Amino acid sequence: MQTLRIDRVLFWTPTCLIIAVCIPLGFMPEQSARFISIFYGHIASKLSLLYQVGILAVMAYLLYLVLSRYGHIRLSSNDEQPEYSNFAWATMLFCAGTGASLLVWAGTEWVFYYNKPPFGLEPRQTPAIELAQAYGPFHWGIAAWSFYALSTLAIAYPFYVKGVPYLRISTALHGILGKSGVNSFGGRLVDLLSMIALLGGAAVSLTMSAPTIAATIAELLQIPTSFALQMLVMAICIAIYATSVYMGLSRGIRRLSEISAWLALAMLAFILLVGPTLFILKSSLNTVGVMIDNFARMMLWTDPIDNTQFVESWTIFYWAWWIAYAPPVGVFVARISRGRSIRQVVLSMLAFGSLGSWLFYFVLGNYSLSLELSNAFSVTQSMAENGMYTTTANILSTLPLSGLVMVVFVIVSILFVATTYDSASYVLAATTTKEMQVNSSPARWNRVFWAIILGLLPIFMMLVGGLDVIRASLIIASLPLLFVFLAMAIALYKSLQASN
């Protein structure tokens, strides 16, 4: 039996850093919020072009891999078959890459663009409404999953094909650093930066998910929402995903992913059937058309004339989120993708990930928009008065059998949080493990430790509150990883070229 030793530097450095960040957030929340807001505005305005060029380069690189002679290469050492069924694999990668934050944004994101649309459009008019419907799916679509796919391939190829015994982010740089380079200064620095990015990116998901779950429970029980209720929700979520990650991949994460996927599909089907079905279907198809028609402009728009800060506030915010979370998602998806080809991994991640995210936006988003347009419920007024978390609960309360729907929503949200965070805990534990063979997993105590640590930062971020805190944490986490992605692409190409 393999002895799983801990890398003390990679274990203790992020732990101490998280504690150091939480202290000022807890003791000086107002000053921290002010500093964070200024910091985000400065960095986003100066470096937005770098993020936009980066995503274009990643998408072009993946297209080349899919169409090239490398696309057929199987991620295994002896032509093994996939370890998990297509459905189990798709649900695990989808839940790891999205999480409960998708449930928050899907029903309310259009409101931000409805009131302050891009391209200089008149607010609340038809062109603005159509783009408001399209921008959410655009942000959660192909671009996001392109970052995830690149990091997955860059890690999976050296781990399965080259036999590198480390399931870490630095494994992706095998083509540059060599087999022993993972333990070099450069390799350990990449791992450390990626762990910090994961802690920041994962914190964002729970920071938005816990208040939404708490607000829905409060609406269901007809009690006021409070910080204490949010903390209770946080404790329940941590307990669930800590238990799941303790059980392991097959018994814990896979089962939670499958259950949450089926429940989410059932909830969306119910909303589609009892809501304005024809409006939802027509709007969904129209949204696809608007996205296709405006895709190039949405990808390349820098807003140099009016400088409305729309790109920095939204598109760069999302690109930073995906970059921060992509390396750990890559580690997790690489672990469950043994036996699949490069072409299959890329196309499946782009298809399953994008279509799954769009489904939530098409159903939840268009249902909430129908409430606004029909004057059945003013979503925009609720957003202005109560914020997006309470508004999400209010939207659900307008449905038939609203109590049952809200119960299912809470369960799905908690399960999505659990699957996202137990995969994140798995990645952190794997990164801090010195050596890991293909069929092994990190020590249980190590996985549970990171499950608890992951819950610390969101608690203090909720205390400070506001979107600026979320945006700033992502910018800080993602910026160094832009250059890591460049190194990943170079290293993967060199490895493929050398072997084939």
Short mmCIF file of C-alpha atoms in Angstrom, two decimals:
data_model
loop_
_atom_site.label_atom_id
_atom_site.label_comp_id
_atom_site.label_asym_id
_atom_site.label_seq_id
_atom_site.Cartn_x
_atom_site.Cartn_y
_atom_site.Cartn_z
CA MET A 1 0.00 0.00 0.00
CA GLN A 2 1.33 3.42 -1.03
CA THR A 3 2.31 5.80 1.79
CA LEU A 4 0.86 9.25 1.05
CA ARG A 5 3.27 11.85 2.37
CA ILE A 6 2.41 15.54 2.71
CA ASP A 7 4.32 18.39 1.07
CA ARG A 8 4.65 20.68 4.07
CA VAL A 9 5.34 23.87 2.06
CA LEU A 10 2.28 23.44 -0.14
CA PHE A 11 0.19 22.40 2.85
CA TRP A 12 1.00 25.18 5.32
CA THR A 13 1.61 28.21 3.07
CA PRO A 14 -1.96 28.48 1.70
CA THR A 15 -3.39 27.63 5.12
CA CYS A 16 -1.52 30.49 6.79
CA LEU A 17 -2.33 32.84 3.91
CA ILE A 18 -6.08 32.19 4.20
CA ILE A 19 -5.96 32.92 7.94
CA ALA A 20 -3.96 36.12 7.25
CA VAL A 21 -6.56 37.32 4.71
CA CYS A 22 -9.52 36.51 6.96
CA ILE A 23 -8.22 38.60 9.89
CA PRO A 24 -8.54 42.08 8.25
CA LEU A 25 -11.83 41.07 6.58
CA GLY A 26 -13.21 40.14 9.99
CA PHE A 27 -11.87 43.03 12.07
CA MET A 28 -11.97 45.85 9.46
CA PRO A 29 -14.82 44.97 7.07
CA GLU A 30 -15.62 48.54 5.92
CA GLN A 31 -12.00 49.51 5.29
CA SER A 32 -11.39 46.19 3.55
CA ALA A 33 -14.41 46.69 1.28
CA ARG A 34 -13.23 50.19 0.32
CA PHE A 35 -9.69 49.02 -0.46
CA ILE A 36 -10.94 46.04 -2.45
CA SER A 37 -13.25 48.20 -4.58
CA ILE A 38 -10.45 50.61 -5.50
CA PHE A 39 -8.06 47.75 -6.20
CA TYR A 40 -10.45 45.95 -8.55
CA GLY A 41 -11.25 49.09 -10.56
CA HIS A 42 -7.58 49.87 -11.07
CA ILE A 43 -6.47 46.37 -12.12
CA ALA A 44 -9.50 45.58 -14.29
CA SER A 45 -9.21 48.81 -16.29
CA LYS A 46 -5.48 48.35 -16.93
CA LEU A 47 -5.43 44.64 -17.77
CA SER A 48 -8.81 43.89 -19.37
CA LEU A 49 -7.24 43.53 -22.82
CA LEU A 50 -4.90 40.84 -21.53
CA TYR A 51 -7.84 38.70 -20.41
CA GLN A 52 -9.68 39.15 -23.71
CA VAL A 53 -6.68 38.19 -25.82
CA GLY A 54 -6.02 35.25 -23.51
CA ILE A 55 -9.43 33.62 -24.04
CA LEU A 56 -9.16 34.03 -27.81
CA ALA A 57 -5.77 32.33 -27.78
CA VAL A 58 -7.08 29.42 -25.67
CA MET A 59 -10.05 28.83 -27.97
CA ALA A 60 -7.82 28.88 -31.08
CA TYR A 61 -5.39 26.43 -29.42
CA LEU A 62 -8.15 23.95 -28.56
CA LEU A 63 -9.54 24.15 -32.10
CA TYR A 64 -6.09 23.24 -33.40
CA LEU A 65 -5.83 20.23 -31.06
CA VAL A 66 -9.26 18.92 -32.05
CA LEU A 67 -8.59 19.19 -35.78
CA SER A 68 -4.96 18.02 -35.67
CA ARG A 69 -3.49 14.52 -35.66
CA TYR A 70 -3.24 14.75 -31.87
CA GLY A 71 -7.01 14.68 -31.38
CA HIS A 72 -7.28 10.87 -31.44
CA ILE A 73 -4.68 10.33 -28.67
CA ARG A 74 -6.19 8.48 -25.70
CA LEU A 75 -5.37 9.65 -22.18
CA SER A 76 -4.05 6.33 -20.91
CA SER A 77 -0.84 4.34 -20.93
CA ASN A 78 -2.19 1.12 -22.46
CA ASP A 79 -5.34 2.04 -24.40
CA GLU A 80 -7.65 1.69 -21.36
CA GLN A 81 -11.38 2.31 -21.60
CA PRO A 82 -13.04 5.18 -19.67
CA GLU A 83 -13.38 4.62 -15.93
CA TYR A 84 -16.84 6.22 -15.64
CA SER A 85 -19.95 6.13 -17.82
CA ASN A 86 -20.60 9.12 -20.07
CA PHE A 87 -23.46 10.34 -17.86
CA ALA A 88 -21.50 10.02 -14.60
CA TRP A 89 -18.49 11.69 -16.18
CA ALA A 90 -20.56 14.54 -17.64
CA THR A 91 -22.40 15.23 -14.38
CA MET A 92 -19.20 15.25 -12.33
CA LEU A 93 -17.37 17.63 -14.68
CA PHE A 94 -20.44 19.88 -14.96
CA CYS A 95 -20.99 20.10 -11.19
CA ALA A 96 -17.27 20.66 -10.57
CA GLY A 97 -17.17 23.49 -13.12
CA THR A 98 -20.35 25.36 -12.21
CA GLY A 99 -21.72 24.86 -8.70
CA ALA A 100 -24.69 26.49 -7.00
CA SER A 101 -23.66 29.98 -8.15
CA LEU A 102 -25.19 29.07 -11.52
CA LEU A 103 -28.58 28.82 -9.81
CA VAL A 104 -28.10 32.33 -8.42
CA TRP A 105 -27.03 34.05 -11.62
CA ALA A 106 -29.32 32.23 -14.08
CA GLY A 107 -32.51 33.83 -12.81
CA THR A 108 -31.23 37.35 -12.15
CA GLU A 109 -28.20 38.20 -14.31
CA TRP A 110 -30.31 39.67 -17.10
CA VAL A 111 -31.48 42.43 -14.73
CA PHE A 112 -28.01 44.02 -14.60
CA TYR A 113 -27.85 44.27 -18.40
CA TYR A 114 -31.52 45.24 -18.70
CA ASN A 115 -30.89 48.38 -16.67
CA LYS A 116 -27.37 49.12 -17.98
CA PRO A 117 -27.08 47.45 -21.40
CA PRO A 118 -23.89 47.19 -23.47
CA PHE A 119 -23.13 48.82 -26.84
CA GLY A 120 -24.78 52.11 -25.85
CA LEU A 121 -28.30 50.67 -26.14
CA GLU A 122 -31.34 52.29 -24.57
CA PRO A 123 -32.18 50.57 -21.23
CA ARG A 124 -35.31 48.41 -21.03
CA GLN A 125 -35.96 48.48 -24.78
CA THR A 126 -36.25 45.38 -26.99
CA PRO A 127 -32.60 45.33 -28.26
CA ALA A 128 -31.38 45.72 -24.66
CA ILE A 129 -33.70 42.96 -23.43
CA GLU A 130 -32.50 40.53 -26.11
CA LEU A 131 -28.84 41.19 -25.31
CA ALA A 132 -29.60 40.93 -21.60
CA GLN A 133 -30.94 37.42 -22.26
CA ALA A 134 -27.84 36.51 -24.32
CA TYR A 135 -25.01 37.85 -22.18
CA GLY A 136 -25.48 35.39 -19.30
CA PRO A 137 -25.25 32.26 -21.50
CA PHE A 138 -22.35 33.91 -23.33
CA HIS A 139 -20.41 34.35 -20.09
CA TRP A 140 -21.16 30.77 -18.95
CA GLY A 141 -20.59 29.16 -22.34
CA ILE A 142 -17.75 28.09 -24.60
CA ALA A 143 -15.21 30.58 -23.25
CA ALA A 144 -15.50 29.29 -19.68
CA TRP A 145 -15.23 25.65 -20.67
CA SER A 146 -12.29 26.37 -22.97
CA PHE A 147 -10.17 27.31 -19.96
CA TYR A 148 -11.32 24.16 -18.16
CA ALA A 149 -10.58 21.93 -21.17
CA LEU A 150 -7.05 23.25 -21.67
CA SER A 151 -6.06 22.73 -18.05
CA THR A 152 -7.61 19.22 -18.10
CA LEU A 153 -5.60 18.13 -21.15
CA ALA A 154 -2.38 19.74 -19.94
CA ILE A 155 -2.59 17.76 -16.67
CA ALA A 156 -4.10 14.50 -17.93
CA TYR A 157 -1.61 13.87 -20.75
CA PRO A 158 1.58 13.81 -18.62
CA PHE A 159 -0.22 12.07 -15.73
CA TYR A 160 -1.67 9.17 -17.75
CA VAL A 161 0.52 8.95 -20.85
CA LYS A 162 3.89 10.08 -19.50
CA GLY A 163 3.47 8.47 -16.07
CA VAL A 164 4.23 11.59 -14.01
CA PRO A 165 3.29 10.50 -10.44
CA TYR A 166 1.91 13.87 -9.35
CA LEU A 167 -1.69 15.00 -9.75
CA ARG A 168 -0.99 18.71 -9.47
CA ILE A 169 -1.19 21.85 -11.59
CA SER A 170 2.59 21.74 -12.09
CA THR A 171 2.13 18.34 -13.76
CA ALA A 172 0.87 20.36 -16.74
CA LEU A 173 4.34 21.88 -17.15
CA HIS A 174 6.03 18.50 -17.57
CA GLY A 175 6.93 19.34 -21.18
CA ILE A 176 8.95 22.34 -19.99
CA LEU A 177 10.18 21.37 -16.53
CA GLY A 178 10.72 17.63 -17.09
CA LYS A 179 9.56 14.76 -14.89
CA SER A 180 11.41 15.96 -11.78
CA GLY A 181 10.55 19.60 -12.43
CA VAL A 182 7.30 19.29 -10.50
CA ASN A 183 9.31 19.50 -7.29
CA SER A 184 11.50 22.36 -8.52
CA PHE A 185 11.06 25.94 -7.36
CA GLY A 186 9.11 26.82 -10.50
CA GLY A 187 6.82 23.80 -10.18
CA ARG A 188 6.06 24.42 -6.53
CA LEU A 189 5.43 28.13 -7.21
CA VAL A 190 2.86 27.20 -9.89
CA ASP A 191 1.17 24.78 -7.49
CA LEU A 192 1.07 27.42 -4.77
CA LEU A 193 -0.41 30.07 -7.07
CA SER A 194 -3.01 27.59 -8.28
CA MET A 195 -4.00 26.62 -4.74
CA ILE A 196 -4.45 30.28 -3.85
CA ALA A 197 -6.52 30.78 -7.02
CA LEU A 198 -8.68 27.79 -6.12
CA LEU A 199 -9.28 29.06 -2.60
CA GLY A 200 -10.30 32.46 -4.00
CA GLY A 201 -12.43 31.07 -6.84
CA ALA A 202 -14.21 28.52 -4.68
CA ALA A 203 -14.86 31.14 -2.00
CA VAL A 204 -16.80 33.19 -4.55
CA SER A 205 -19.21 30.32 -5.24
CA LEU A 206 -20.03 29.72 -1.58
CA THR A 207 -20.19 33.46 -0.85
CA MET A 208 -23.09 33.72 -3.32
CA SER A 209 -24.67 30.31 -2.73
CA ALA A 210 -25.08 30.36 1.06
CA PRO A 211 -27.02 33.67 1.19
CA THR A 212 -29.30 32.47 -1.63
CA ILE A 213 -30.04 29.19 0.14
CA ALA A 214 -30.64 31.08 3.39
CA ALA A 215 -32.98 33.57 1.66
CA THR A 216 -34.95 30.71 0.10
CA ILE A 217 -35.30 28.94 3.45
CA ALA A 218 -36.42 32.23 5.02
CA GLU A 219 -39.04 32.70 2.29
CA LEU A 220 -40.20 29.12 2.71
CA LEU A 221 -40.56 29.42 6.51
CA GLN A 222 -41.76 33.04 6.40
CA ILE A 223 -38.98 34.23 8.67
CA PRO A 224 -36.49 37.09 8.15
CA THR A 225 -33.17 36.13 6.61
CA SER A 226 -30.10 36.86 8.72
CA PHE A 227 -26.35 36.38 8.93
CA ALA A 228 -26.94 33.69 11.56
CA LEU A 229 -29.12 31.75 9.11
CA GLN A 230 -26.42 32.08 6.45
CA MET A 231 -23.86 30.69 8.90
CA LEU A 232 -26.14 27.75 9.66
CA VAL A 233 -26.46 27.04 5.93
CA MET A 234 -22.68 27.30 5.60
CA ALA A 235 -22.17 24.78 8.40
CA ILE A 236 -24.59 22.32 6.78
CA CYS A 237 -22.86 22.66 3.41
CA ILE A 238 -19.42 22.13 4.93
CA ALA A 239 -20.64 19.05 6.80
CA ILE A 240 -22.13 17.54 3.64
CA TYR A 241 -19.18 18.08 1.33
CA ALA A 242 -16.68 17.08 4.02
CA THR A 243 -18.56 13.79 4.41
CA SER A 244 -18.71 13.32 0.64
CA VAL A 245 -15.01 13.98 0.09
CA TYR A 246 -14.22 11.60 2.98
CA MET A 247 -16.13 8.84 1.17
CA GLY A 248 -14.13 9.34 -2.03
CA LEU A 249 -14.76 9.72 -5.76
CA SER A 250 -16.98 6.78 -6.60
CA ARG A 251 -19.17 6.62 -3.50
CA GLY A 252 -19.27 10.32 -2.66
CA ILE A 253 -18.69 12.79 -5.49
CA ARG A 254 -20.14 10.66 -8.31
CA ARG A 255 -23.37 9.88 -6.43
CA LEU A 256 -23.89 13.49 -5.34
CA SER A 257 -23.28 14.71 -8.90
CA GLU A 258 -25.80 12.29 -10.39
CA ILE A 259 -28.46 13.05 -7.76
CA SER A 260 -28.06 16.82 -8.12
CA ALA A 261 -28.18 16.58 -11.94
CA TRP A 262 -31.46 14.61 -11.94
CA LEU A 263 -33.07 16.88 -9.34
CA ALA A 264 -31.99 20.01 -11.24
CA LEU A 265 -33.40 18.65 -14.51
CA ALA A 266 -36.68 17.79 -12.79
CA MET A 267 -36.94 21.29 -11.31
CA LEU A 268 -36.23 22.96 -14.67
CA ALA A 269 -38.76 20.69 -16.43
CA PHE A 270 -41.42 21.65 -13.86
CA ILE A 271 -40.74 25.38 -14.31
CA LEU A 272 -40.89 24.97 -18.09
CA LEU A 273 -44.22 23.13 -17.93
CA VAL A 274 -46.05 25.31 -15.39
CA GLY A 275 -44.54 28.59 -16.51
CA PRO A 276 -45.11 30.43 -19.81
CA THR A 277 -43.83 27.46 -21.83
CA LEU A 278 -44.10 29.00 -25.29
CA PHE A 279 -42.42 32.24 -24.20
CA ILE A 280 -39.56 30.33 -22.57
CA LEU A 281 -39.02 28.15 -25.67
CA LYS A 282 -39.26 31.04 -28.15
CA SER A 283 -36.99 33.24 -26.02
CA SER A 284 -34.43 30.44 -25.66
CA LEU A 285 -34.22 29.93 -29.42
CA ASN A 286 -34.07 33.69 -29.95
CA THR A 287 -31.25 33.95 -27.39
CA VAL A 288 -29.19 31.40 -29.32
CA GLY A 289 -29.67 33.48 -32.46
CA VAL A 290 -28.70 36.72 -30.71
CA MET A 291 -25.60 35.03 -29.27
CA ILE A 292 -24.50 33.70 -32.65
CA ASP A 293 -25.23 37.04 -34.34
CA ASN A 294 -23.25 39.04 -31.75
CA PHE A 295 -20.64 36.48 -30.67
CA ALA A 296 -17.66 38.15 -32.38
CA ARG A 297 -18.59 41.57 -31.04
CA MET A 298 -19.18 40.26 -27.52
CA MET A 299 -15.80 38.50 -27.55
CA LEU A 300 -13.88 41.47 -28.97
CA TRP A 301 -15.74 44.48 -27.53
CA THR A 302 -13.38 46.68 -25.49
CA ASP A 303 -15.65 49.76 -25.18
CA PRO A 304 -12.82 52.24 -26.00
CA ILE A 305 -15.07 55.22 -26.85
CA ASP A 306 -17.75 55.47 -24.16
CA ASN A 307 -15.73 53.54 -21.54
CA THR A 308 -18.88 52.53 -19.64
CA GLN A 309 -16.95 49.91 -17.59
CA PHE A 310 -19.37 47.22 -18.75
CA VAL A 311 -16.55 45.00 -20.03
CA GLU A 312 -14.51 45.38 -16.85
CA SER A 313 -17.49 44.90 -14.54
CA TRP A 314 -18.88 41.81 -16.23
CA THR A 315 -16.92 40.10 -19.00
CA ILE A 316 -13.52 40.49 -17.32
CA PHE A 317 -15.08 39.49 -14.00
CA TYR A 318 -16.25 36.21 -15.54
CA TRP A 319 -13.02 35.55 -17.46
CA ALA A 320 -11.09 36.07 -14.21
CA TRP A 321 -13.44 33.65 -12.43
CA TRP A 322 -12.95 30.91 -15.01
CA ILE A 323 -9.18 31.39 -15.09
CA ALA A 324 -8.95 31.24 -11.28
CA TYR A 325 -11.01 28.07 -11.12
CA ALA A 326 -9.75 26.35 -14.28
CA PRO A 327 -6.55 24.69 -12.96
CA PRO A 328 -8.27 22.89 -10.05
CA VAL A 329 -11.18 21.90 -12.30
CA GLY A 330 -8.53 20.59 -14.68
CA VAL A 331 -6.97 18.46 -11.95
CA PHE A 332 -10.34 16.98 -10.99
CA VAL A 333 -11.58 16.35 -14.54
CA ALA A 334 -8.19 14.89 -15.47
CA ARG A 335 -8.58 12.43 -12.59
CA ILE A 336 -11.94 11.17 -13.95
CA SER A 337 -11.03 11.27 -17.68
CA ARG A 338 -8.67 8.32 -17.96
CA GLY A 339 -9.24 6.40 -21.20
CA ARG A 340 -10.85 9.26 -23.16
CA SER A 341 -9.31 10.89 -26.24
CA ILE A 342 -8.14 14.49 -26.47
CA ARG A 343 -10.83 15.25 -29.04
CA GLN A 344 -13.55 13.68 -26.88
CA VAL A 345 -12.50 15.60 -23.77
CA VAL A 346 -12.46 18.96 -25.53
CA LEU A 347 -15.71 18.58 -27.48
CA SER A 348 -17.58 16.96 -24.59
CA MET A 349 -16.52 19.59 -22.06
CA LEU A 350 -17.49 22.43 -24.40
CA ALA A 351 -20.81 20.77 -25.28
CA PHE A 352 -21.90 19.36 -21.89
CA GLY A 353 -20.66 22.37 -19.95
CA SER A 354 -22.10 25.06 -22.23
CA LEU A 355 -25.45 23.37 -22.93
CA GLY A 356 -25.93 22.49 -19.26
CA SER A 357 -25.30 26.09 -18.19
CA TRP A 358 -27.50 27.48 -20.96
CA LEU A 359 -30.37 25.26 -19.88
CA PHE A 360 -30.51 27.02 -16.51
CA TYR A 361 -30.39 30.46 -18.13
CA PHE A 362 -33.01 29.56 -20.73
CA VAL A 363 -35.53 28.26 -18.19
CA LEU A 364 -34.89 30.25 -14.98
CA GLY A 365 -33.80 33.43 -16.75
CA ASN A 366 -36.65 33.54 -19.23
CA TYR A 367 -39.21 32.64 -16.56
CA SER A 368 -38.09 35.55 -14.36
CA LEU A 369 -38.04 37.87 -17.40
CA SER A 370 -41.61 36.86 -18.20
CA LEU A 371 -42.64 37.94 -14.70
CA GLU A 372 -41.14 41.37 -15.34
CA LEU A 373 -42.63 41.86 -18.81
CA SER A 374 -46.10 40.66 -17.78
CA ASN A 375 -46.09 42.78 -14.59
CA ALA A 376 -46.80 39.65 -12.55
CA PHE A 377 -43.79 40.43 -10.34
CA SER A 378 -41.26 43.26 -10.62
CA VAL A 379 -37.93 41.47 -10.60
CA THR A 380 -36.04 44.72 -11.20
CA GLN A 381 -37.68 46.42 -8.21
CA SER A 382 -36.96 43.44 -5.99
CA MET A 383 -33.32 43.47 -7.11
CA ALA A 384 -33.04 47.18 -6.28
CA GLU A 385 -34.66 46.80 -2.87
CA ASN A 386 -33.59 43.33 -1.70
CA GLY A 387 -30.60 42.23 -3.80
CA MET A 388 -30.16 39.15 -5.98
CA TYR A 389 -30.25 36.52 -3.21
CA THR A 390 -33.68 37.42 -1.84
CA THR A 391 -34.95 38.12 -5.36
CA THR A 392 -34.11 34.56 -6.41
CA ALA A 393 -36.30 33.26 -3.58
CA ASN A 394 -39.06 35.71 -4.51
CA ILE A 395 -39.03 34.48 -8.11
CA LEU A 396 -39.46 30.88 -6.96
CA SER A 397 -42.35 31.90 -4.70
CA THR A 398 -44.39 32.94 -7.76
CA LEU A 399 -44.54 29.35 -9.07
CA PRO A 400 -47.37 26.87 -8.44
CA LEU A 401 -46.45 24.51 -5.59
CA SER A 402 -43.86 27.13 -4.66
CA GLY A 403 -43.11 25.48 -1.31
CA LEU A 404 -42.14 22.22 -2.98
CA VAL A 405 -40.12 24.04 -5.64
CA MET A 406 -38.19 25.97 -3.00
CA VAL A 407 -37.44 22.77 -1.08
CA VAL A 408 -36.07 21.18 -4.26
CA PHE A 409 -34.13 24.37 -5.04
CA VAL A 410 -32.51 24.32 -1.60
CA ILE A 411 -31.60 20.63 -1.93
CA VAL A 412 -30.17 21.10 -5.43
CA SER A 413 -28.20 24.17 -4.33
CA ILE A 414 -26.70 22.36 -1.33
CA LEU A 415 -25.82 19.34 -3.50
CA PHE A 416 -24.24 21.61 -6.13
CA VAL A 417 -22.21 23.31 -3.41
CA ALA A 418 -21.20 19.90 -2.07
CA THR A 419 -20.07 18.53 -5.45
CA THR A 420 -18.15 21.72 -6.25
CA TYR A 421 -16.42 21.85 -2.91
CA ASP A 422 -15.62 18.20 -2.46
CA SER A 423 -13.95 18.22 -5.89
CA ALA A 424 -12.06 21.36 -4.80
CA SER A 425 -11.06 19.67 -1.53
CA TYR A 426 -9.89 16.64 -3.49
CA VAL A 427 -7.71 18.84 -5.71
CA LEU A 428 -6.14 20.69 -2.78
CA ALA A 429 -5.43 17.42 -1.00
CA ALA A 430 -3.95 15.90 -4.17
CA THR A 431 -1.72 18.95 -4.67
CA THR A 432 -0.34 18.74 -1.13
CA THR A 433 0.38 15.00 -1.49
CA LYS A 434 3.98 14.34 -2.51
CA GLU A 435 3.35 11.41 -4.85
CA MET A 436 0.17 9.76 -6.11
CA GLN A 437 -0.25 6.77 -8.40
CA VAL A 438 -2.95 6.64 -11.08
CA ASN A 439 -5.46 4.61 -9.02
CA SER A 440 -4.84 6.21 -5.63
CA SER A 441 -6.45 9.15 -3.82
CA PRO A 442 -5.19 11.63 -1.18
CA ALA A 443 -5.46 10.69 2.48
CA ARG A 444 -8.94 11.10 3.95
CA TRP A 445 -7.85 13.41 6.78
CA ASN A 446 -6.16 15.64 4.19
CA ARG A 447 -9.32 15.87 2.07
CA VAL A 448 -11.49 16.71 5.10
CA PHE A 449 -8.97 19.33 6.33
CA TRP A 450 -9.22 21.26 3.06
CA ALA A 451 -13.00 20.89 3.05
CA ILE A 452 -13.04 22.84 6.33
CA ILE A 453 -10.43 25.42 5.23
CA LEU A 454 -12.46 26.12 2.09
CA GLY A 455 -15.34 27.29 4.27
CA LEU A 456 -13.34 29.95 6.15
CA LEU A 457 -12.85 32.63 3.49
CA PRO A 458 -16.50 32.72 2.30
CA ILE A 459 -17.66 33.43 5.87
CA PHE A 460 -15.56 36.59 6.04
CA MET A 461 -16.36 37.60 2.46
CA MET A 462 -20.07 37.47 3.32
CA LEU A 463 -19.36 39.67 6.34
CA VAL A 464 -17.85 42.34 4.08
CA GLY A 465 -20.43 41.78 1.32
CA GLY A 466 -20.83 43.25 -2.16
CA LEU A 467 -19.92 42.26 -5.71
CA ASP A 468 -16.70 44.29 -5.58
CA VAL A 469 -15.28 41.93 -2.95
CA ILE A 470 -16.07 38.96 -5.19
CA ARG A 471 -14.60 40.63 -8.27
CA ALA A 472 -11.41 41.71 -6.53
CA SER A 473 -10.74 38.27 -5.09
CA LEU A 474 -11.00 36.78 -8.58
CA ILE A 475 -8.71 39.36 -10.18
CA ILE A 476 -6.07 38.75 -7.50
CA ALA A 477 -6.37 34.99 -7.88
CA SER A 478 -6.43 34.83 -11.67
CA LEU A 479 -3.81 37.33 -12.80
CA PRO A 480 -0.69 35.15 -12.29
CA LEU A 481 -2.48 32.19 -13.88
CA LEU A 482 -2.73 33.95 -17.24
CA PHE A 483 0.98 33.28 -17.65
CA VAL A 484 0.63 29.74 -16.26
CA PHE A 485 -1.89 29.00 -19.02
CA LEU A 486 0.61 30.15 -21.63
CA ALA A 487 3.20 27.80 -20.14
CA MET A 488 0.60 24.97 -20.05
CA ALA A 489 -0.11 25.33 -23.76
CA ILE A 490 3.57 25.35 -24.67
CA ALA A 491 4.37 22.37 -22.43
CA LEU A 492 1.48 20.28 -23.79
CA TYR A 493 2.44 20.99 -27.39
CA LYS A 494 6.07 20.06 -26.73
CA SER A 495 5.02 16.79 -25.05
CA LEU A 496 2.66 15.88 -27.89
CA GLN A 497 5.22 16.71 -30.52
CA ALA A 498 7.96 14.72 -28.79
CA SER A 499 5.82 11.61 -28.39
CA ASN A 500 4.07 11.68 -31.76
#
